[in-house]
mmCIF file of C-alpha atoms in Angstrom:
data_model
loop_
_atom_site.group_PDB
_atom_site.id
_atom_site.type_symbol
_atom_site.label_atom_id
_atom_site.label_comp_id
_atom_site.label_asym_id
_atom_site.label_seq_id
_atom_site.Cartn_x
_atom_site.Cartn_y
_atom_site.Cartn_z
ATOM 1 C CA MET A 18 75.872 120.583 85.330
ATOM 2 C CA ASN A 19 77.458 119.090 82.266
ATOM 3 C CA GLN A 20 78.789 115.721 83.476
ATOM 4 C CA TRP A 21 81.582 115.541 80.917
ATOM 5 C CA LYS A 22 82.902 118.938 81.958
ATOM 6 C CA ASN A 23 82.611 117.858 85.584
ATOM 7 C CA PHE A 24 84.644 114.742 84.822
ATOM 8 C CA SER A 25 87.367 116.266 82.679
ATOM 9 C CA LYS A 26 88.158 119.281 84.872
ATOM 10 C CA GLY A 27 90.469 117.128 87.017
ATOM 11 C CA PHE A 28 93.007 116.586 84.260
ATOM 12 C CA ILE A 29 94.330 120.071 83.535
ATOM 13 C CA LYS A 30 92.010 122.859 84.672
ATOM 14 C CA GLU A 31 91.594 121.745 88.287
ATOM 15 C CA ASN A 32 94.327 119.148 88.429
ATOM 16 C CA PRO A 33 94.828 118.476 92.154
ATOM 17 C CA VAL A 34 98.615 118.264 91.894
ATOM 18 C CA PHE A 35 99.657 120.744 89.217
ATOM 19 C CA VAL A 36 97.085 123.460 89.847
ATOM 20 C CA LEU A 37 95.630 123.060 93.341
ATOM 21 C CA LEU A 38 98.927 121.815 94.872
ATOM 22 C CA LEU A 39 97.156 119.283 97.096
ATOM 23 C CA GLY A 40 98.390 115.847 98.108
ATOM 24 C CA MET A 41 102.024 116.708 97.635
ATOM 25 C CA CYS A 42 103.388 114.054 100.032
ATOM 26 C CA PRO A 43 102.358 110.959 98.031
ATOM 27 C CA THR A 44 103.017 112.842 94.788
ATOM 28 C CA LEU A 45 106.665 113.299 95.683
ATOM 29 C CA GLY A 46 107.090 110.195 97.813
ATOM 30 C CA VAL A 47 105.968 107.332 95.575
ATOM 31 C CA THR A 48 106.763 108.520 92.054
ATOM 32 C CA SER A 49 110.168 106.894 91.651
ATOM 33 C CA SER A 50 108.583 104.822 88.852
ATOM 34 C CA ALA A 51 105.517 105.066 86.619
ATOM 35 C CA ILE A 52 104.043 101.834 88.004
ATOM 36 C CA ASN A 53 104.253 103.052 91.595
ATOM 37 C CA GLY A 54 102.573 106.287 90.515
ATOM 38 C CA LEU A 55 99.813 104.342 88.765
ATOM 39 C CA GLY A 56 99.225 102.096 91.795
ATOM 40 C CA MET A 57 99.079 105.001 94.214
ATOM 41 C CA GLY A 58 96.864 107.006 91.848
ATOM 42 C CA LEU A 59 94.346 104.201 91.412
ATOM 43 C CA ALA A 60 94.271 103.453 95.150
ATOM 44 C CA THR A 61 93.534 107.123 95.854
ATOM 45 C CA THR A 62 90.925 107.208 93.060
ATOM 46 C CA PHE A 63 89.084 104.282 94.655
ATOM 47 C CA VAL A 64 89.060 105.957 98.073
ATOM 48 C CA LEU A 65 87.995 109.270 96.535
ATOM 49 C CA LEU A 66 85.172 107.708 94.514
ATOM 50 C CA MET A 67 83.812 105.624 97.385
ATOM 51 C CA SER A 68 84.058 108.366 100.010
ATOM 52 C CA ASN A 69 82.385 110.864 97.655
ATOM 53 C CA ILE A 70 79.540 108.392 97.046
ATOM 54 C CA VAL A 71 79.013 107.631 100.735
ATOM 55 C CA VAL A 72 79.307 111.253 101.839
ATOM 56 C CA SER A 73 76.796 112.419 99.234
ATOM 57 C CA LEU A 74 74.379 109.630 100.286
ATOM 58 C CA ILE A 75 74.429 110.354 104.003
ATOM 59 C CA LYS A 76 75.100 114.092 103.953
ATOM 60 C CA SER A 77 71.674 114.908 105.344
ATOM 61 C CA LEU A 78 72.131 112.496 108.271
ATOM 62 C CA ILE A 79 75.382 114.020 109.525
ATOM 63 C CA PRO A 80 75.021 116.912 111.995
ATOM 64 C CA ASP A 81 76.981 119.908 110.790
ATOM 65 C CA LYS A 82 79.220 120.110 113.855
ATOM 66 C CA VAL A 83 80.693 116.632 113.574
ATOM 67 C CA ARG A 84 80.892 116.463 109.813
ATOM 68 C CA ILE A 85 84.714 116.607 109.520
ATOM 69 C CA PRO A 86 85.317 113.734 111.989
ATOM 70 C CA SER A 87 82.570 111.726 110.248
ATOM 71 C CA PHE A 88 84.203 112.297 106.858
ATOM 72 C CA ILE A 89 87.558 111.204 108.273
ATOM 73 C CA VAL A 90 86.070 107.971 109.615
ATOM 74 C CA ILE A 91 84.440 107.211 106.236
ATOM 75 C CA ILE A 92 87.711 107.882 104.418
ATOM 76 C CA ALA A 93 89.758 105.862 106.911
ATOM 77 C CA SER A 94 87.458 102.855 106.466
ATOM 78 C CA PHE A 95 87.980 102.810 102.703
ATOM 79 C CA VAL A 96 91.724 103.308 103.139
ATOM 80 C CA THR A 97 91.761 100.230 105.381
ATOM 81 C CA VAL A 98 89.888 98.297 102.670
ATOM 82 C CA VAL A 99 92.478 99.318 100.060
ATOM 83 C CA GLN A 100 95.293 98.484 102.469
ATOM 84 C CA LEU A 101 94.032 94.957 103.193
ATOM 85 C CA VAL A 102 93.159 94.162 99.563
ATOM 86 C CA MET A 103 96.512 95.395 98.288
ATOM 87 C CA GLN A 104 98.397 93.499 100.991
ATOM 88 C CA ALA A 105 96.630 90.299 99.934
ATOM 89 C CA TYR A 106 96.725 90.564 96.133
ATOM 90 C CA LEU A 107 99.560 92.986 95.256
ATOM 91 C CA PRO A 108 102.161 92.426 97.995
ATOM 92 C CA SER A 109 105.101 93.815 95.995
ATOM 93 C CA LEU A 110 103.287 97.077 95.176
ATOM 94 C CA TYR A 111 102.190 97.273 98.819
ATOM 95 C CA GLN A 112 105.833 96.961 99.851
ATOM 96 C CA SER A 113 107.070 99.704 97.546
ATOM 97 C CA LEU A 114 104.281 102.161 98.423
ATOM 98 C CA GLY A 115 104.746 101.340 102.105
ATOM 99 C CA LEU A 116 103.775 104.053 104.528
ATOM 100 C CA PHE A 117 101.970 106.115 101.901
ATOM 101 C CA ILE A 118 98.988 103.726 101.706
ATOM 102 C CA PRO A 119 97.718 104.453 105.260
ATOM 103 C CA LEU A 120 98.621 108.087 104.666
ATOM 104 C CA ILE A 121 95.887 108.382 101.989
ATOM 105 C CA VAL A 122 93.720 109.215 105.020
ATOM 106 C CA VAL A 123 95.445 112.548 105.474
ATOM 107 C CA ASN A 124 95.626 113.295 101.747
ATOM 108 C CA CYS A 125 94.023 116.728 101.560
ATOM 109 C CA ILE A 126 92.472 115.947 98.147
ATOM 110 C CA VAL A 127 90.131 113.297 99.555
ATOM 111 C CA LEU A 128 88.907 115.301 102.533
ATOM 112 C CA GLY A 129 88.812 118.429 100.377
ATOM 113 C CA ARG A 130 86.453 116.868 97.808
ATOM 114 C CA ALA A 131 84.224 115.386 100.529
ATOM 115 C CA GLU A 132 83.900 118.744 102.258
ATOM 116 C CA ALA A 133 83.787 121.064 99.260
ATOM 117 C CA PHE A 134 81.889 118.947 96.743
ATOM 118 C CA ALA A 135 80.247 115.716 97.883
ATOM 119 C CA SER A 136 78.569 117.274 100.923
ATOM 120 C CA LYS A 137 76.739 119.699 98.635
ATOM 121 C CA ASN A 138 75.931 117.649 95.520
ATOM 122 C CA ASN A 139 73.868 114.617 94.564
ATOM 123 C CA LEU A 140 75.103 111.058 94.137
ATOM 124 C CA LEU A 141 75.859 111.016 90.413
ATOM 125 C CA THR A 142 77.608 114.393 90.301
ATOM 126 C CA SER A 143 79.723 113.508 93.340
ATOM 127 C CA ALA A 144 80.715 110.130 91.919
ATOM 128 C CA VAL A 145 81.721 111.689 88.585
ATOM 129 C CA ASP A 146 83.654 114.382 90.432
ATOM 130 C CA GLY A 147 85.496 111.806 92.559
ATOM 131 C CA LEU A 148 86.382 109.725 89.515
ATOM 132 C CA GLY A 149 87.541 112.761 87.515
ATOM 133 C CA ILE A 150 89.694 114.256 90.246
ATOM 134 C CA GLY A 151 91.079 110.798 91.109
ATOM 135 C CA LEU A 152 92.059 110.069 87.517
ATOM 136 C CA GLY A 153 93.552 113.563 87.209
ATOM 137 C CA PHE A 154 95.665 112.770 90.271
ATOM 138 C CA THR A 155 96.635 109.423 88.707
ATOM 139 C CA PHE A 156 97.572 111.193 85.468
ATOM 140 C CA ALA A 157 99.849 113.593 87.373
ATOM 141 C CA LEU A 158 101.506 110.753 89.298
ATOM 142 C CA VAL A 159 102.097 108.613 86.208
ATOM 143 C CA LEU A 160 103.512 111.595 84.303
ATOM 144 C CA LEU A 161 105.870 112.509 87.140
ATOM 145 C CA GLY A 162 106.799 108.870 87.788
ATOM 146 C CA GLY A 163 107.372 108.214 84.081
ATOM 147 C CA ILE A 164 109.698 111.181 83.649
ATOM 148 C CA ARG A 165 111.686 110.303 86.778
ATOM 149 C CA GLU A 166 111.924 106.625 85.840
ATOM 150 C CA PHE A 167 112.991 107.478 82.276
ATOM 151 C CA LEU A 168 115.708 109.927 83.333
ATOM 152 C CA GLY A 169 116.805 108.105 86.469
ATOM 153 C CA SER A 170 116.863 104.440 85.495
ATOM 154 C CA GLY A 171 116.461 104.409 81.700
ATOM 155 C CA LYS A 172 113.171 102.518 81.868
ATOM 156 C CA LEU A 173 109.482 103.180 81.332
ATOM 157 C CA PHE A 174 106.892 100.940 83.040
ATOM 158 C CA ASP A 175 109.826 98.578 83.756
ATOM 159 C CA PHE A 176 110.790 98.235 80.068
ATOM 160 C CA THR A 177 114.397 99.198 79.416
ATOM 161 C CA ILE A 178 114.596 102.148 77.003
ATOM 162 C CA TYR A 179 118.319 102.916 77.088
ATOM 163 C CA SER A 180 121.424 101.598 78.805
ATOM 164 C CA GLU A 181 121.898 102.076 82.533
ATOM 165 C CA ASN A 182 125.346 103.517 81.850
ATOM 166 C CA TYR A 183 123.810 106.806 80.741
ATOM 167 C CA VAL A 184 121.219 107.370 83.468
ATOM 168 C CA THR A 185 121.194 110.294 85.925
ATOM 169 C CA LEU A 186 120.537 108.476 89.171
ATOM 170 C CA LEU A 187 119.620 111.735 90.933
ATOM 171 C CA PHE A 188 116.158 111.728 89.349
ATOM 172 C CA VAL A 189 114.929 108.597 91.132
ATOM 173 C CA LEU A 190 116.304 109.896 94.439
ATOM 174 C CA ALA A 191 114.614 112.474 96.662
ATOM 175 C CA PRO A 192 115.935 115.719 95.056
ATOM 176 C CA GLY A 193 114.772 114.586 91.594
ATOM 177 C CA ALA A 194 111.157 114.518 92.799
ATOM 178 C CA PHE A 195 111.204 118.186 93.818
ATOM 179 C CA ILE A 196 113.059 119.364 90.716
ATOM 180 C CA VAL A 197 110.968 117.468 88.126
ATOM 181 C CA LEU A 198 107.699 118.546 89.788
ATOM 182 C CA GLY A 199 108.912 122.166 89.866
ATOM 183 C CA TYR A 200 109.555 122.193 86.129
ATOM 184 C CA LEU A 201 106.306 120.304 85.374
ATOM 185 C CA ILE A 202 104.270 122.920 87.262
ATOM 186 C CA ALA A 203 106.070 125.682 85.353
ATOM 187 C CA ILE A 204 105.196 123.987 82.044
ATOM 188 C CA ILE A 205 101.543 123.420 83.033
ATOM 189 C CA ASN A 206 101.243 127.076 84.091
ATOM 190 C CA ARG A 207 102.519 128.054 80.668
ATOM 191 C CA ILE A 208 100.066 125.726 78.860
ATOM 192 C CA LYS A 209 97.150 127.047 80.892
ATOM 193 C CA LYS A 210 97.959 130.644 80.035
ATOM 194 C CA ASP A 211 97.890 130.092 76.253
ATOM 195 C CA MET B 7 124.597 104.525 121.268
ATOM 196 C CA ASN B 8 121.355 103.129 119.927
ATOM 197 C CA TYR B 9 119.605 106.394 120.808
ATOM 198 C CA LEU B 10 122.290 108.419 119.028
ATOM 199 C CA VAL B 11 121.725 106.391 115.843
ATOM 200 C CA ILE B 12 117.988 107.069 116.042
ATOM 201 C CA ILE B 13 118.539 110.798 116.589
ATOM 202 C CA ILE B 14 121.101 111.356 113.815
ATOM 203 C CA GLY B 15 119.197 109.052 111.480
ATOM 204 C CA ALA B 16 115.942 110.948 111.923
ATOM 205 C CA ILE B 17 117.341 114.497 111.830
ATOM 206 C CA LEU B 18 119.954 114.275 109.080
ATOM 207 C CA VAL B 19 120.085 111.010 107.154
ATOM 208 C CA ASN B 20 116.381 110.257 106.722
ATOM 209 C CA ASN B 21 115.119 113.787 107.197
ATOM 210 C CA ILE B 22 111.361 113.509 107.449
ATOM 211 C CA VAL B 23 110.602 116.296 104.982
ATOM 212 C CA LEU B 24 113.417 116.220 102.473
ATOM 213 C CA MET B 25 114.087 112.480 102.294
ATOM 214 C CA GLN B 26 110.796 110.846 103.303
ATOM 215 C CA PHE B 27 108.379 113.444 101.891
ATOM 216 C CA LEU B 28 106.172 113.674 104.960
ATOM 217 C CA GLY B 29 104.692 117.015 105.929
ATOM 218 C CA ILE B 30 105.245 118.644 102.542
ATOM 219 C CA CYS B 31 102.044 120.723 102.814
ATOM 220 C CA PRO B 32 103.222 122.836 105.782
ATOM 221 C CA PHE B 33 106.739 122.754 104.335
ATOM 222 C CA LEU B 34 105.498 124.573 101.221
ATOM 223 C CA GLY B 35 102.595 126.389 102.855
ATOM 224 C CA VAL B 36 104.014 128.176 105.894
ATOM 225 C CA SER B 37 107.637 128.606 104.838
ATOM 226 C CA LYS B 38 107.247 132.067 103.360
ATOM 227 C CA ARG B 39 108.181 133.858 106.609
ATOM 228 C CA LEU B 40 110.694 132.769 109.223
ATOM 229 C CA SER B 41 108.386 133.745 112.111
ATOM 230 C CA THR B 42 105.453 131.576 110.956
ATOM 231 C CA ALA B 43 107.867 128.717 110.305
ATOM 232 C CA ILE B 44 109.006 128.878 113.933
ATOM 233 C CA GLY B 45 105.392 128.817 115.179
ATOM 234 C CA MET B 46 104.518 125.846 112.994
ATOM 235 C CA THR B 47 107.617 123.953 114.145
ATOM 236 C CA GLY B 48 106.629 124.469 117.785
ATOM 237 C CA ALA B 49 103.094 123.227 117.205
ATOM 238 C CA VAL B 50 104.237 120.190 115.203
ATOM 239 C CA ALA B 51 106.876 119.226 117.787
ATOM 240 C CA PHE B 52 104.335 119.454 120.599
ATOM 241 C CA VAL B 53 101.647 117.376 118.890
ATOM 242 C CA MET B 54 104.074 114.894 117.321
ATOM 243 C CA VAL B 55 105.578 113.824 120.667
ATOM 244 C CA LEU B 56 102.194 113.689 122.379
ATOM 245 C CA ALA B 57 100.572 111.760 119.509
ATOM 246 C CA THR B 58 103.402 109.229 119.368
ATOM 247 C CA ILE B 59 103.061 108.479 123.091
ATOM 248 C CA VAL B 60 99.267 108.141 122.940
ATOM 249 C CA THR B 61 99.163 106.053 119.751
ATOM 250 C CA TYR B 62 101.933 103.808 121.099
ATOM 251 C CA LEU B 63 99.908 103.106 124.235
ATOM 252 C CA ILE B 64 96.761 102.474 122.196
ATOM 253 C CA GLN B 65 98.572 100.109 119.854
ATOM 254 C CA THR B 66 100.133 98.117 122.702
ATOM 255 C CA PHE B 67 97.294 97.972 125.180
ATOM 256 C CA ILE B 68 94.202 98.006 122.967
ATOM 257 C CA LEU B 69 94.897 97.051 119.341
ATOM 258 C CA ASP B 70 97.560 94.387 119.936
ATOM 259 C CA ALA B 71 95.982 93.106 123.128
ATOM 260 C CA PHE B 72 92.647 92.426 121.438
ATOM 261 C CA GLY B 73 93.972 91.470 117.980
ATOM 262 C CA LEU B 74 92.567 94.568 116.286
ATOM 263 C CA ALA B 75 95.700 95.576 114.386
ATOM 264 C CA TYR B 76 93.704 96.128 111.182
ATOM 265 C CA LEU B 77 91.942 99.074 112.819
ATOM 266 C CA GLN B 78 95.266 100.916 113.168
ATOM 267 C CA THR B 79 94.655 103.585 110.516
ATOM 268 C CA ILE B 80 91.155 104.446 111.721
ATOM 269 C CA ALA B 81 92.117 104.430 115.401
ATOM 270 C CA PHE B 82 95.236 106.551 114.927
ATOM 271 C CA ILE B 83 93.660 109.274 112.802
ATOM 272 C CA LEU B 84 90.738 109.608 115.210
ATOM 273 C CA VAL B 85 93.080 109.805 118.185
ATOM 274 C CA ILE B 86 95.246 112.417 116.503
ATOM 275 C CA ALA B 87 92.246 114.502 115.435
ATOM 276 C CA SER B 88 90.765 114.517 118.930
ATOM 277 C CA LEU B 89 94.182 115.064 120.504
ATOM 278 C CA VAL B 90 94.665 118.204 118.434
ATOM 279 C CA GLN B 91 91.267 119.492 119.574
ATOM 280 C CA LEU B 92 92.103 118.670 123.178
ATOM 281 C CA VAL B 93 95.495 120.385 123.021
ATOM 282 C CA GLU B 94 93.815 123.448 121.549
ATOM 283 C CA ILE B 95 91.227 123.628 124.354
ATOM 284 C CA ILE B 96 93.763 123.013 127.126
ATOM 285 C CA LEU B 97 96.272 125.523 125.743
ATOM 286 C CA LYS B 98 93.552 128.165 125.515
ATOM 287 C CA LYS B 99 92.792 127.737 129.239
ATOM 288 C CA VAL B 100 96.242 127.073 130.666
ATOM 289 C CA SER B 101 98.610 129.158 128.612
ATOM 290 C CA PRO B 102 97.007 131.908 126.530
ATOM 291 C CA ALA B 103 100.450 133.160 125.478
ATOM 292 C CA LEU B 104 101.434 129.801 123.989
ATOM 293 C CA TYR B 105 97.968 129.514 122.428
ATOM 294 C CA GLN B 106 98.472 132.880 120.757
ATOM 295 C CA ALA B 107 101.746 131.690 119.283
ATOM 296 C CA LEU B 108 100.621 128.226 118.137
ATOM 297 C CA GLY B 109 96.836 128.626 117.895
ATOM 298 C CA ILE B 110 96.350 129.163 114.193
ATOM 299 C CA PHE B 111 98.649 126.270 113.316
ATOM 300 C CA LEU B 112 96.915 123.649 115.436
ATOM 301 C CA PRO B 113 93.870 122.935 113.216
ATOM 302 C CA LEU B 114 96.215 122.474 110.244
ATOM 303 C CA ILE B 115 98.078 119.719 112.041
ATOM 304 C CA THR B 116 95.344 117.077 111.825
ATOM 305 C CA THR B 117 95.993 116.708 108.113
ATOM 306 C CA ASN B 118 99.765 116.928 108.481
ATOM 307 C CA CYS B 119 100.934 113.513 107.373
ATOM 308 C CA ALA B 120 104.174 113.851 109.360
ATOM 309 C CA ILE B 121 102.244 113.284 112.607
ATOM 310 C CA LEU B 122 100.411 110.137 111.471
ATOM 311 C CA GLY B 123 103.545 109.028 109.598
ATOM 312 C CA VAL B 124 105.780 109.177 112.670
ATOM 313 C CA ALA B 125 103.136 107.424 114.781
ATOM 314 C CA ILE B 126 102.906 104.546 112.276
ATOM 315 C CA LEU B 127 106.693 104.399 111.741
ATOM 316 C CA THR B 128 107.243 104.076 115.494
ATOM 317 C CA ILE B 129 105.039 100.967 115.470
ATOM 318 C CA GLN B 130 106.546 99.587 112.244
ATOM 319 C CA LYS B 131 110.121 99.932 113.495
ATOM 320 C CA GLU B 132 109.119 98.134 116.713
ATOM 321 C CA PHE B 133 110.538 100.790 119.012
ATOM 322 C CA ASN B 134 109.800 100.718 122.731
ATOM 323 C CA LEU B 135 108.194 103.751 124.348
ATOM 324 C CA VAL B 136 111.478 105.547 125.184
ATOM 325 C CA GLU B 137 112.880 104.989 121.695
ATOM 326 C CA GLY B 138 109.549 106.088 120.242
ATOM 327 C CA VAL B 139 109.631 109.371 122.164
ATOM 328 C CA ILE B 140 113.244 110.002 121.132
ATOM 329 C CA PHE B 141 112.325 109.183 117.535
ATOM 330 C CA ALA B 142 109.406 111.642 117.656
ATOM 331 C CA VAL B 143 111.532 114.416 119.188
ATOM 332 C CA ALA B 144 114.300 113.857 116.622
ATOM 333 C CA ASN B 145 111.794 113.916 113.762
ATOM 334 C CA ALA B 146 110.282 117.133 115.107
ATOM 335 C CA ILE B 147 113.776 118.660 115.165
ATOM 336 C CA GLY B 148 114.385 117.394 111.634
ATOM 337 C CA PHE B 149 111.080 118.923 110.497
ATOM 338 C CA GLY B 150 111.993 122.227 112.149
ATOM 339 C CA LEU B 151 115.481 122.216 110.643
ATOM 340 C CA ALA B 152 114.170 121.666 107.122
ATOM 341 C CA LEU B 153 111.367 124.216 107.563
ATOM 342 C CA LEU B 154 113.620 126.936 108.981
ATOM 343 C CA LEU B 155 116.348 126.418 106.366
ATOM 344 C CA PHE B 156 113.744 126.556 103.629
ATOM 345 C CA ALA B 157 112.015 129.639 105.075
ATOM 346 C CA GLY B 158 115.394 131.404 105.119
ATOM 347 C CA ILE B 159 115.985 130.467 101.496
ATOM 348 C CA ARG B 160 112.520 131.635 100.435
ATOM 349 C CA GLU B 161 112.924 135.002 102.147
ATOM 350 C CA HIS B 162 116.002 135.506 100.001
ATOM 351 C CA LEU B 163 114.269 134.177 96.877
ATOM 352 C CA ASP B 164 111.741 137.021 97.139
ATOM 353 C CA LEU B 165 114.519 139.479 96.427
ATOM 354 C CA GLN B 166 116.006 137.607 93.494
ATOM 355 C CA ASP B 167 115.271 138.054 89.819
ATOM 356 C CA VAL B 168 113.573 134.711 89.087
ATOM 357 C CA PRO B 169 112.640 133.885 85.439
ATOM 358 C CA LYS B 170 108.956 134.702 84.935
ATOM 359 C CA GLY B 171 107.757 131.162 84.235
ATOM 360 C CA LEU B 172 109.375 129.784 87.381
ATOM 361 C CA LYS B 173 108.036 132.377 89.836
ATOM 362 C CA GLY B 174 106.188 131.092 92.903
ATOM 363 C CA THR B 175 105.777 127.356 93.431
ATOM 364 C CA PRO B 176 108.122 126.056 90.686
ATOM 365 C CA ILE B 177 111.195 127.887 91.983
ATOM 366 C CA ALA B 178 110.291 126.928 95.570
ATOM 367 C CA LEU B 179 110.175 123.244 94.586
ATOM 368 C CA ILE B 180 113.455 123.460 92.688
ATOM 369 C CA SER B 181 115.159 125.133 95.681
ATOM 370 C CA ALA B 182 113.747 122.377 97.899
ATOM 371 C CA GLY B 183 115.309 119.869 95.499
ATOM 372 C CA ILE B 184 118.703 121.503 95.855
ATOM 373 C CA LEU B 185 118.269 121.543 99.650
ATOM 374 C CA ALA B 186 117.446 117.816 99.503
ATOM 375 C CA MET B 187 120.593 117.305 97.443
ATOM 376 C CA ALA B 188 122.605 118.911 100.243
ATOM 377 C CA PHE B 189 121.009 116.543 102.768
ATOM 378 C CA MET B 190 121.996 113.574 100.586
ATOM 379 C CA GLY B 191 125.541 114.319 101.697
ATOM 380 C CA PHE B 192 124.618 112.883 105.091
ATOM 381 C CA SER B 193 123.619 109.476 103.699
ATOM 382 C CA GLY B 194 125.835 106.691 104.940
ATOM 383 C CA LEU B 195 126.401 108.497 108.233
ATOM 384 C CA VAL B 196 124.603 105.793 110.219
#
C-alpha cells in the first residue's frame, strides 16, 4: 500500500472525529482552547502509535479469544506512561486535561485501530497508520479548540487577538463545544462532497 | 444534606453527559429511539453502580494498601471489562427477561467512558463507599435524564424540515448544544 496515502487519510478522508465520529468525549471535553486540544491530540497520538506498533509485533502470539482484553492492557500501559510523564513534566496541562488523560484508554479510536488495522498489518504500515490517524485527531482537536478559544475568549494559542469585551463566553462553555462541532461536521461533509 | 448536594450536583449542575462530556458515544449512538434509550440507561445504571463499588474496594484494599496507585487505570479498566462479562453471563442464567432487555447494550458499555469516569471521579473526590454509591446512582440518573430528553428531541427532529447540509449528526450536535444551554440554567444551584 502507498504509505503516503496511508498516512494522509486520517486528515480529511477518514478523519476519526469529523467523518468516523469516534472519540467524541475528549473531542468535546478538552477543546476549550487550542493548546489543550494540541496536548490531548499529541498524547492520544503517542498512545495510538505505540499500541499499533506493539499490537502488530505480537499479533501472532495473542490467541484470538482474548485479543480484546490483551489490546486493552497494552493500551492502558501506554496511557499510564503518558499520565506519569505528563504529571512530572507538564503539570499545568495535566491539570487542565484532568480526567480525560486516563480516559484515553476507553477512546474508541485507539482500540478501533488496534482491532481493525494493527492486528492485520505489518509493523511499518501499522505505525504509519497510527501516526496518521493520531495526527488527524490532533488536527481536529486543534481546529475545534482554536475556533472555540477565538470566539469564546478572544485568544488563539493564548495570544490575545481582540478585546475580552467583545467575546461570546458561551463558546468556551459546554454548549459551545456541541454547536461548533455540529457546524464543523456540516462544513466537512460539504467539502468532501465537492 | 451532604448527600443531597451530591445528588443534585451530579444530576443537574454537573450533568455527566451535557456538562462533563462523558458517555457521548451512547448519547449520540442509541438516542434515535426512546425505547433503546431506556434499555441503554438501565444497563448503564446497573453497571455503573456495581463498577463503582468494586473499583472503590480495589482502590482501598489493594492499590492504596500496597502503594500501587499508579496501576489505577490498568486495574480499573480490566475490572470493568471483566465485570461487564460477568454481569452478562449471570443475567443470562438468572433473569433471561432482563437479559433480553439489556443484553445488546452490555458489550458496548466496556468502552463507555462514563463508567470508568465515575469510578475515577469517586476516588478523586475522596468519597467514602456510601457517598460513592450515591454519586454513582445520581450520575446514572443524570445520564438517563440527558439520554431520554435527547431521544425525545431526536424523534421530533425526524419529522422536521432540517436544512440539507445539517441533516443527521450536525443537527443532532446542535440540538445537544441547546439542551446543554438549558442545563446551564442549573449552575450555581449547589
